[in-house]
Amino acid sequence: MYTKDDINYLNSLKQTNPDIYERITAMYSRLQSDIRKGCHDLRNIITLICGNYQLIELDESGLSDNERWLQMGRDIDFLIASLNAINEYRYADNLNLCKINTYEYIWLLQEELSVINGICPDISVSIPPTVPSVNIDPDKISYVIKALITNITEVRSDASITLSIDYGTENLYIHIADDLDEFDAETNESVFDLFNTSKQNHIGMSLATSYRILLAHKGELSYRKNTPCGSIFTLSLPIVP
């Protein structure tokens, strides 16, 4: 993936050395094509494994009490979750943009957030009566907000969460704050890195994917400490007329 620094460097290179720029972008395109093919082939293999696992379980009812068999099922589920996470990351910058009414969008999204993975999170929503419009991919931004809230509820299901909005002259800011314990120093330094997680059976890709989604929107995902405790993640999005 291109980081923000990579994008700035490539933009500079495009002006100063267009031949090298073309070679780098062509190489990146070939790599992305190979990744797409590899993910497609891997998905087919895992789908076949999952289907056969389910068929065997139907024929052999006694396997439902066998711990090794159950562990195999958990491993298959983890493989599927891993592949889905890779796919989300891969297509994070593939946007379907549209101009939306921010106020209506957030309130509709709140209904979807009322139950996440069987948990009803305690979410307080604060939106000004007049909010500028933004040009976004609604599904991608929904992914980011849901991922942030899911990460909170997985740490503590009864965490207090606040979703608020403010804006300046150029950008709209969506803040998601919690009252959890602070990140440790190591996590804090690499919060948006791939595979950065301390949770068991988690891949650690959702924050990296979210960061990439915001970059694709020409915005930013940032993190800071909350007061007196917890974290605040902020989605910064350009305002459109």
CSV table of N, CA and C in Angstrom, one decimal, residues 24-116:
chain,number,residue,atom,x,y,z
A,24,ILE,N,7.7,2.8,-11.5
A,24,ILE,CA,7.2,2.4,-10.2
A,24,ILE,C,5.7,2.1,-10.2
A,25,THR,N,4.9,3.0,-10.8
A,25,THR,CA,3.5,2.8,-10.8
A,25,THR,C,3.1,1.6,-11.6
A,26,ALA,N,3.8,1.3,-12.7
A,26,ALA,CA,3.5,0.1,-13.5
A,26,ALA,C,3.8,-1.2,-12.7
A,27,MET,N,5.0,-1.2,-11.9
A,27,MET,CA,5.3,-2.3,-11.1
A,27,MET,C,4.3,-2.5,-10.0
A,28,TYR,N,3.8,-1.4,-9.4
A,28,TYR,CA,2.8,-1.5,-8.4
A,28,TYR,C,1.5,-2.1,-8.9
A,29,SER,N,1.1,-1.7,-10.1
A,29,SER,CA,-0.1,-2.2,-10.8
A,29,SER,C,0.0,-3.7,-11.0
A,30,ARG,N,1.2,-4.2,-11.5
A,30,ARG,CA,1.4,-5.6,-11.7
A,30,ARG,C,1.3,-6.4,-10.4
A,31,LEU,N,1.9,-5.8,-9.3
A,31,LEU,CA,1.8,-6.5,-8.0
A,31,LEU,C,0.4,-6.6,-7.5
A,32,GLN,N,-0.4,-5.5,-7.7
A,32,GLN,CA,-1.8,-5.5,-7.3
A,32,GLN,C,-2.6,-6.6,-8.0
A,33,SER,N,-2.3,-6.7,-9.3
A,33,SER,CA,-2.9,-7.7,-10.1
A,33,SER,C,-2.6,-9.2,-9.6
A,34,ASP,N,-1.4,-9.4,-9.3
A,34,ASP,CA,-1.0,-10.7,-8.7
A,34,ASP,C,-1.7,-11.0,-7.4
A,35,ILE,N,-1.8,-9.9,-6.6
A,35,ILE,CA,-2.5,-10.1,-5.3
A,35,ILE,C,-3.9,-10.4,-5.5
A,36,ARG,N,-4.6,-9.8,-6.4
A,36,ARG,CA,-6.0,-10.1,-6.7
A,36,ARG,C,-6.2,-11.5,-7.1
A,37,LYS,N,-5.3,-12.0,-8.0
A,37,LYS,CA,-5.4,-13.4,-8.5
A,37,LYS,C,-5.2,-14.3,-7.3
A,38,GLY,N,-4.1,-14.0,-6.5
A,38,GLY,CA,-3.8,-14.9,-5.4
A,38,GLY,C,-5.0,-15.0,-4.4
A,39,CYS,N,-5.6,-13.8,-4.1
A,39,CYS,CA,-6.7,-13.8,-3.2
A,39,CYS,C,-7.9,-14.6,-3.7
A,40,HIS,N,-8.1,-14.5,-5.0
A,40,HIS,CA,-9.3,-15.2,-5.6
A,40,HIS,C,-9.0,-16.7,-5.6
A,41,ASP,N,-7.8,-17.2,-5.9
A,41,ASP,CA,-7.5,-18.6,-5.8
A,41,ASP,C,-7.6,-19.1,-4.4
A,42,LEU,N,-7.1,-18.3,-3.4
A,42,LEU,CA,-7.1,-18.7,-2.0
A,42,LEU,C,-8.6,-18.8,-1.5
A,43,ARG,N,-9.4,-17.9,-1.9
A,43,ARG,CA,-10.8,-17.9,-1.5
A,43,ARG,C,-11.5,-19.1,-2.0
A,44,ASN,N,-11.2,-19.5,-3.3
A,44,ASN,CA,-11.8,-20.8,-3.8
A,44,ASN,C,-11.4,-22.0,-3.0
A,45,ILE,N,-10.1,-22.1,-2.6
A,45,ILE,CA,-9.7,-23.2,-1.8
A,45,ILE,C,-10.3,-23.2,-0.5
A,46,ILE,N,-10.4,-22.1,0.2
A,46,ILE,CA,-11.0,-22.1,1.6
A,46,ILE,C,-12.5,-22.4,1.5
A,47,THR,N,-13.2,-21.9,0.5
A,47,THR,CA,-14.6,-22.2,0.3
A,47,THR,C,-14.8,-23.7,0.1
A,48,LEU,N,-13.9,-24.3,-0.6
A,48,LEU,CA,-14.0,-25.8,-0.8
A,48,LEU,C,-13.8,-26.5,0.5
A,49,ILE,N,-12.8,-26.1,1.3
A,49,ILE,CA,-12.5,-26.7,2.6
A,49,ILE,C,-13.7,-26.5,3.5
A,50,CYS,N,-14.3,-25.3,3.5
A,50,CYS,CA,-15.4,-25.0,4.4
A,50,CYS,C,-16.6,-25.9,4.0
A,51,GLY,N,-16.9,-26.0,2.7
A,51,GLY,CA,-18.0,-26.8,2.3
A,51,GLY,C,-17.9,-28.3,2.7
A,52,ASN,N,-16.7,-28.8,2.5
A,52,ASN,CA,-16.5,-30.2,2.8
A,52,ASN,C,-16.6,-30.4,4.3
A,53,TYR,N,-16.1,-29.5,5.1
A,53,TYR,CA,-16.2,-29.6,6.6
A,53,TYR,C,-17.6,-29.7,7.0
A,54,GLN,N,-18.5,-28.8,6.4
A,54,GLN,CA,-19.9,-28.8,6.8
A,54,GLN,C,-20.6,-30.1,6.3
A,55,LEU,N,-20.2,-30.6,5.2
A,55,LEU,CA,-20.8,-31.9,4.7
A,55,LEU,C,-20.4,-33.1,5.6
A,56,ILE,N,-19.2,-33.1,6.0
A,56,ILE,CA,-18.7,-34.2,6.9
A,56,ILE,C,-19.5,-34.2,8.2
A,57,GLU,N,-19.7,-32.9,8.7
A,57,GLU,CA,-20.3,-32.8,10.0
A,57,GLU,C,-21.8,-33.2,9.9
A,58,LEU,N,-22.4,-33.0,8.8
A,58,LEU,CA,-23.8,-33.5,8.6
A,58,LEU,C,-23.9,-35.0,8.6
A,59,ASP,N,-22.9,-35.7,8.0
A,59,ASP,CA,-22.8,-37.1,7.9
A,59,ASP,C,-22.4,-37.8,9.2
A,60,GLU,N,-21.6,-37.1,10.0
A,60,GLU,CA,-21.0,-37.7,11.2
A,60,GLU,C,-21.4,-36.8,12.4
A,61,SER,N,-22.6,-37.0,12.9
A,61,SER,CA,-23.2,-36.2,14.0
A,61,SER,C,-22.3,-36.2,15.3
A,62,GLY,N,-21.6,-37.3,15.5
A,62,GLY,CA,-20.9,-37.5,16.7
A,62,GLY,C,-19.7,-36.5,16.8
A,63,LEU,N,-19.3,-36.0,15.6
A,63,LEU,CA,-18.1,-35.1,15.6
A,63,LEU,C,-18.4,-33.8,16.4
A,64,SER,N,-19.6,-33.4,16.6
A,64,SER,CA,-20.0,-32.2,17.3
A,64,SER,C,-19.4,-32.1,18.7
A,65,ASP,N,-19.0,-33.3,19.3
A,65,ASP,CA,-18.5,-33.3,20.6
A,65,ASP,C,-16.9,-33.6,20.6
A,66,ASN,N,-16.4,-33.6,19.4
A,66,ASN,CA,-14.9,-33.9,19.3
A,66,ASN,C,-14.2,-32.6,19.3
A,67,GLU,N,-13.3,-32.4,20.3
A,67,GLU,CA,-12.6,-31.1,20.4
A,67,GLU,C,-11.7,-30.8,19.3
A,68,ARG,N,-11.0,-31.8,18.7
A,68,ARG,CA,-10.1,-31.6,17.6
A,68,ARG,C,-10.9,-31.2,16.3
A,69,TRP,N,-12.1,-31.8,16.2
A,69,TRP,CA,-13.0,-31.4,15.1
A,69,TRP,C,-13.5,-29.9,15.3
A,70,LEU,N,-13.8,-29.6,16.5
A,70,LEU,CA,-14.3,-28.2,16.8
A,70,LEU,C,-13.2,-27.2,16.5
A,71,GLN,N,-11.9,-27.6,16.9
A,71,GLN,CA,-10.8,-26.7,16.7
A,71,GLN,C,-10.6,-26.5,15.2
A,72,MET,N,-10.7,-27.5,14.4
A,72,MET,CA,-10.6,-27.4,13.0
A,72,MET,C,-11.6,-26.4,12.5
A,73,GLY,N,-12.8,-26.5,13.0
A,73,GLY,CA,-13.9,-25.5,12.6
A,73,GLY,C,-13.5,-24.1,12.9
A,74,ARG,N,-12.9,-23.9,14.1
A,74,ARG,CA,-12.5,-22.6,14.5
A,74,ARG,C,-11.3,-22.1,13.6
A,75,ASP,N,-10.4,-23.0,13.3
A,75,ASP,CA,-9.3,-22.6,12.4
A,75,ASP,C,-9.8,-22.2,11.0
A,76,ILE,N,-10.9,-22.9,10.5
A,76,ILE,CA,-11.4,-22.5,9.2
A,76,ILE,C,-12.1,-21.2,9.3
A,77,ASP,N,-12.8,-20.9,10.4
A,77,ASP,CA,-13.5,-19.6,10.6
A,77,ASP,C,-12.4,-18.5,10.6
A,78,PHE,N,-11.3,-18.8,11.3
A,78,PHE,CA,-10.2,-17.8,11.3
A,78,PHE,C,-9.6,-17.5,9.9
A,79,LEU,N,-9.5,-18.6,9.1
A,79,LEU,CA,-9.0,-18.4,7.8
A,79,LEU,C,-9.9,-17.5,7.0
A,80,ILE,N,-11.2,-17.8,7.1
A,80,ILE,CA,-12.2,-17.0,6.4
A,80,ILE,C,-12.2,-15.5,6.8
A,81,ALA,N,-12.1,-15.3,8.1
A,81,ALA,CA,-12.0,-13.9,8.6
A,81,ALA,C,-10.7,-13.2,8.2
A,82,SER,N,-9.6,-14.0,8.1
A,82,SER,CA,-8.4,-13.4,7.6
A,82,SER,C,-8.5,-13.0,6.2
A,83,LEU,N,-9.0,-13.9,5.4
A,83,LEU,CA,-9.2,-13.6,3.9
A,83,LEU,C,-10.1,-12.4,3.7
A,84,ASN,N,-11.2,-12.3,4.5
A,84,ASN,CA,-12.1,-11.2,4.4
A,84,ASN,C,-11.3,-9.9,4.8
A,85,ALA,N,-10.5,-9.9,5.8
A,85,ALA,CA,-9.7,-8.8,6.2
A,85,ALA,C,-8.7,-8.3,5.2
A,86,ILE,N,-8.1,-9.3,4.6
A,86,ILE,CA,-7.1,-9.0,3.5
A,86,ILE,C,-7.9,-8.4,2.3
A,87,ASN,N,-9.0,-8.9,2.0
A,87,ASN,CA,-9.8,-8.4,0.9
A,87,ASN,C,-10.3,-6.9,1.2
A,88,GLU,N,-10.7,-6.7,2.4
A,88,GLU,CA,-11.1,-5.3,2.8
A,88,GLU,C,-9.9,-4.3,2.7
A,89,TYR,N,-8.7,-4.8,3.1
A,89,TYR,CA,-7.6,-3.9,3.0
A,89,TYR,C,-7.2,-3.7,1.5
A,90,ARG,N,-7.2,-4.8,0.8
A,90,ARG,CA,-6.9,-4.7,-0.7
A,90,ARG,C,-7.7,-3.6,-1.4
A,91,TYR,N,-9.0,-3.6,-1.1
A,91,TYR,CA,-9.9,-2.7,-1.9
A,91,TYR,C,-10.3,-1.5,-1.1
A,92,ALA,N,-9.5,-1.1,-0.1
A,92,ALA,CA,-9.8,0.0,0.8
A,92,ALA,C,-9.8,1.3,0.0
A,93,ASP,N,-9.0,1.4,-1.1
A,93,ASP,CA,-9.0,2.7,-1.8
A,93,ASP,C,-9.8,2.6,-3.1
A,94,ASN,N,-10.7,1.6,-3.2
A,94,ASN,CA,-11.6,1.5,-4.4
A,94,ASN,C,-12.9,2.1,-4.0
A,95,LEU,N,-13.1,3.4,-4.2
A,95,LEU,CA,-14.3,4.1,-3.7
A,95,LEU,C,-15.4,4.3,-4.7
A,96,ASN,N,-16.6,4.3,-4.2
A,96,ASN,CA,-17.8,4.7,-4.9
A,96,ASN,C,-18.3,6.0,-4.2
A,97,LEU,N,-17.8,7.1,-4.7
A,97,LEU,CA,-18.1,8.4,-4.0
A,97,LEU,C,-19.4,9.0,-4.4
A,98,CYS,N,-20.1,9.6,-3.4
A,98,CYS,CA,-21.3,10.4,-3.6
A,98,CYS,C,-21.4,11.4,-2.5
A,99,LYS,N,-22.1,12.5,-2.9
A,99,LYS,CA,-22.3,13.6,-1.9
A,99,LYS,C,-23.5,13.2,-1.0
A,100,ILE,N,-23.2,13.3,0.3
A,100,ILE,CA,-24.3,12.8,1.2
A,100,ILE,C,-24.6,14.0,2.2
A,101,ASN,N,-25.8,13.9,2.7
A,101,ASN,CA,-26.2,14.7,3.8
A,101,ASN,C,-25.7,14.1,5.1
A,102,THR,N,-24.7,14.7,5.7
A,102,THR,CA,-24.0,14.1,6.8
A,102,THR,C,-24.9,13.9,8.0
A,103,TYR,N,-25.8,14.8,8.3
A,103,TYR,CA,-26.7,14.7,9.4
A,103,TYR,C,-27.5,13.4,9.3
A,104,GLU,N,-28.2,13.2,8.1
A,104,GLU,CA,-29.0,12.1,7.9
A,104,GLU,C,-28.2,10.8,7.9
A,105,TYR,N,-27.0,10.8,7.3
A,105,TYR,CA,-26.2,9.6,7.2
A,105,TYR,C,-25.8,9.1,8.6
A,106,ILE,N,-25.4,10.0,9.5
A,106,ILE,CA,-24.9,9.6,10.8
A,106,ILE,C,-26.1,9.0,11.6
A,107,TRP,N,-27.3,9.6,11.5
A,107,TRP,CA,-28.4,9.1,12.3
A,107,TRP,C,-28.9,7.8,11.7
A,108,LEU,N,-28.8,7.6,10.4
A,108,LEU,CA,-29.1,6.3,9.9
A,108,LEU,C,-28.1,5.2,10.3
A,109,LEU,N,-26.9,5.6,10.3
A,109,LEU,CA,-25.8,4.7,10.7
A,109,LEU,C,-26.0,4.3,12.2
A,110,GLN,N,-26.4,5.2,13.0
A,110,GLN,CA,-26.6,4.9,14.4
A,110,GLN,C,-27.5,3.7,14.6
A,111,GLU,N,-28.6,3.6,13.7
A,111,GLU,CA,-29.5,2.5,13.8
A,111,GLU,C,-28.7,1.1,13.6
A,112,GLU,N,-27.8,1.2,12.6
A,112,GLU,CA,-27.0,0.0,12.4
A,112,GLU,C,-26.0,-0.3,13.5
A,113,LEU,N,-25.6,0.7,14.2
A,113,LEU,CA,-24.7,0.6,15.3
A,113,LEU,C,-25.3,0.1,16.6
A,114,SER,N,-26.7,0.0,16.6
A,114,SER,CA,-27.4,-0.3,17.9
A,114,SER,C,-27.1,-1.7,18.3
A,115,VAL,N,-26.7,-2.6,17.4
A,115,VAL,CA,-26.3,-3.9,17.8
A,115,VAL,C,-25.1,-4.3,16.9
A,116,ILE,N,-24.0,-4.6,17.5
A,116,ILE,CA,-22.8,-5.0,16.8
A,116,ILE,C,-22.3,-6.3,17.4
